[in-house]
Amino acid sequence: MLNTLLLSLVLACNDAPKDRGIDSTLIVAPVNTTTLTGKVLRFAKTLKGTPYKYGSANPGVGFDCSGFITYVFNHFRIDVPRSSVGFTNEGRPVALAEAQPGDLILFTGTDSTVRTVGHMGIITQVGNRIVFIHSTSGKAYGVTETPLDKYYMGRFVKIIRYI
């Protein structure tokens, strides 16, 4: 019992730097990232149907794509860039064939000839097809799950692992 108490005290006083946005000062015990990923995905899916609103990270008003990501990740105290282009050099790049649920998928904006990140989502399904959840200004106009189809493949930039 005394060893457990001492370990808890040492971990609670840890002033380790942030590692990929997860504030280690808030974590007293090791985190099972599979569990965290599952929680992130479950929470993200509760926001389906939230309308699209450019420049917003407020579920009461709506989300743009990066506002949605910001809101979801900040709910779990994970700091992320506020804009989609801010993710360009973040996380660990992952090959499309190695994508996992919870990975972030980055796309160009609607003009696919401009190869700058301008849209993003969270992968929710892999296997026969990749599906991602995002806030779109397109036909669905809000938070929805979308398969990675020909249209989005034309805009595909990369996948990153952030959790």
mmCIF file of C-alpha atoms in Angstrom, residues 26-122:
data_model
loop_
_atom_site.group_PDB
_atom_site.id
_atom_site.type_symbol
_atom_site.label_atom_id
_atom_site.label_comp_id
_atom_site.label_asym_id
_atom_site.label_seq_id
_atom_site.Cartn_x
_atom_site.Cartn_y
_atom_site.Cartn_z
ATOM 1 C CA LEU A 26 -3.192 15.057 -16.199
ATOM 2 C CA ILE A 27 -2.493 11.338 -16.502
ATOM 3 C CA VAL A 28 -1.692 9.500 -13.266
ATOM 4 C CA ALA A 29 -1.749 5.972 -14.670
ATOM 5 C CA PRO A 30 -0.715 4.605 -18.071
ATOM 6 C CA VAL A 31 -3.380 5.105 -20.722
ATOM 7 C CA ASN A 32 -4.555 2.236 -22.891
ATOM 8 C CA THR A 33 -4.727 3.998 -26.269
ATOM 9 C CA THR A 34 -7.102 1.375 -27.654
ATOM 10 C CA THR A 35 -9.575 2.351 -24.959
ATOM 11 C CA LEU A 36 -8.932 6.060 -25.560
ATOM 12 C CA THR A 37 -9.408 5.610 -29.301
ATOM 13 C CA GLY A 38 -12.700 3.788 -28.701
ATOM 14 C CA LYS A 39 -13.896 6.576 -26.424
ATOM 15 C CA VAL A 40 -12.915 9.228 -28.966
ATOM 16 C CA LEU A 41 -14.815 7.418 -31.726
ATOM 17 C CA ARG A 42 -17.908 6.836 -29.582
ATOM 18 C CA PHE A 43 -17.969 10.499 -28.562
ATOM 19 C CA ALA A 44 -17.440 11.706 -32.146
ATOM 20 C CA LYS A 45 -20.388 9.601 -33.334
ATOM 21 C CA THR A 46 -22.697 11.233 -30.761
ATOM 22 C CA LEU A 47 -22.181 14.481 -32.694
ATOM 23 C CA LYS A 48 -23.530 13.137 -35.999
ATOM 24 C CA GLY A 49 -26.131 15.497 -37.385
ATOM 25 C CA THR A 50 -24.562 18.627 -35.875
ATOM 26 C CA PRO A 51 -24.807 21.260 -38.623
ATOM 27 C CA TYR A 52 -21.868 22.699 -40.548
ATOM 28 C CA LYS A 53 -20.734 26.161 -39.476
ATOM 29 C CA TYR A 54 -17.569 27.689 -40.895
ATOM 30 C CA GLY A 55 -15.064 28.768 -38.233
ATOM 31 C CA SER A 56 -16.920 27.123 -35.357
ATOM 32 C CA ALA A 57 -15.909 24.544 -32.754
ATOM 33 C CA ASN A 58 -19.179 24.976 -30.839
ATOM 34 C CA PRO A 59 -21.692 22.105 -31.031
ATOM 35 C CA GLY A 60 -24.532 24.497 -30.195
ATOM 36 C CA VAL A 61 -23.836 26.438 -33.394
ATOM 37 C CA GLY A 62 -22.172 23.821 -35.608
ATOM 38 C CA PHE A 63 -18.687 22.773 -36.672
ATOM 39 C CA ASP A 64 -16.328 23.225 -39.543
ATOM 40 C CA CYS A 65 -14.078 20.196 -40.155
ATOM 41 C CA SER A 66 -11.228 21.219 -37.869
ATOM 42 C CA GLY A 67 -13.635 22.626 -35.295
ATOM 43 C CA PHE A 68 -15.183 19.177 -35.056
ATOM 44 C CA ILE A 69 -11.754 17.551 -34.558
ATOM 45 C CA THR A 70 -10.792 20.227 -32.018
ATOM 46 C CA TYR A 71 -13.992 19.740 -30.034
ATOM 47 C CA VAL A 72 -13.715 15.947 -29.982
ATOM 48 C CA PHE A 73 -10.029 15.810 -29.041
ATOM 49 C CA ASN A 74 -10.237 18.649 -26.499
ATOM 50 C CA HIS A 75 -13.071 16.735 -24.788
ATOM 51 C CA PHE A 76 -10.360 14.194 -23.886
ATOM 52 C CA ARG A 77 -7.812 16.909 -22.989
ATOM 53 C CA ILE A 78 -5.810 16.289 -26.154
ATOM 54 C CA ASP A 79 -4.510 19.538 -27.615
ATOM 55 C CA VAL A 80 -4.677 19.752 -31.404
ATOM 56 C CA PRO A 81 -4.141 22.512 -33.971
ATOM 57 C CA ARG A 82 -7.320 24.518 -34.647
ATOM 58 C CA SER A 83 -7.015 24.541 -38.436
ATOM 59 C CA SER A 84 -6.837 21.585 -40.812
ATOM 60 C CA VAL A 85 -3.642 22.927 -42.415
ATOM 61 C CA GLY A 86 -2.132 22.969 -38.904
ATOM 62 C CA PHE A 87 -2.149 19.145 -38.979
ATOM 63 C CA THR A 88 0.134 19.017 -42.032
ATOM 64 C CA ASN A 89 3.270 18.215 -40.005
ATOM 65 C CA GLU A 90 1.621 16.760 -36.889
ATOM 66 C CA GLY A 91 1.254 13.166 -35.730
ATOM 67 C CA ARG A 92 2.909 10.149 -37.275
ATOM 68 C CA PRO A 93 2.231 9.500 -40.978
ATOM 69 C CA VAL A 94 0.566 6.142 -41.648
ATOM 70 C CA ALA A 95 0.246 4.327 -44.976
ATOM 71 C CA LEU A 96 -3.310 4.065 -46.289
ATOM 72 C CA ALA A 97 -3.124 0.258 -46.030
ATOM 73 C CA GLU A 98 -2.110 0.560 -42.338
ATOM 74 C CA ALA A 99 -4.879 2.978 -41.315
ATOM 75 C CA GLN A 100 -6.732 2.249 -38.081
ATOM 76 C CA PRO A 101 -9.922 3.645 -36.549
ATOM 77 C CA GLY A 102 -9.024 6.843 -34.723
ATOM 78 C CA ASP A 103 -6.394 7.919 -37.256
ATOM 79 C CA LEU A 104 -6.907 11.320 -38.858
ATOM 80 C CA ILE A 105 -7.372 11.503 -42.605
ATOM 81 C CA LEU A 106 -6.292 14.703 -44.338
ATOM 82 C CA PHE A 107 -7.543 16.056 -47.655
ATOM 83 C CA THR A 108 -7.045 19.090 -49.844
ATOM 84 C CA GLY A 109 -9.718 21.754 -49.852
ATOM 85 C CA THR A 110 -12.404 21.521 -52.521
ATOM 86 C CA ASP A 111 -9.859 22.540 -55.188
ATOM 87 C CA SER A 112 -7.842 19.319 -55.402
ATOM 88 C CA THR A 113 -5.216 20.959 -57.617
ATOM 89 C CA VAL A 114 -4.057 22.964 -54.574
ATOM 90 C CA ARG A 115 -2.255 20.252 -52.589
ATOM 91 C CA THR A 116 -2.570 22.024 -49.234
ATOM 92 C CA VAL A 117 -4.538 20.372 -46.423
ATOM 93 C CA GLY A 118 -7.979 21.950 -46.274
ATOM 94 C CA HIS A 119 -10.266 19.232 -44.904
ATOM 95 C CA MET A 120 -10.029 16.363 -42.435
ATOM 96 C CA GLY A 121 -11.860 13.636 -40.566
ATOM 97 C CA ILE A 122 -11.424 10.749 -38.140
#
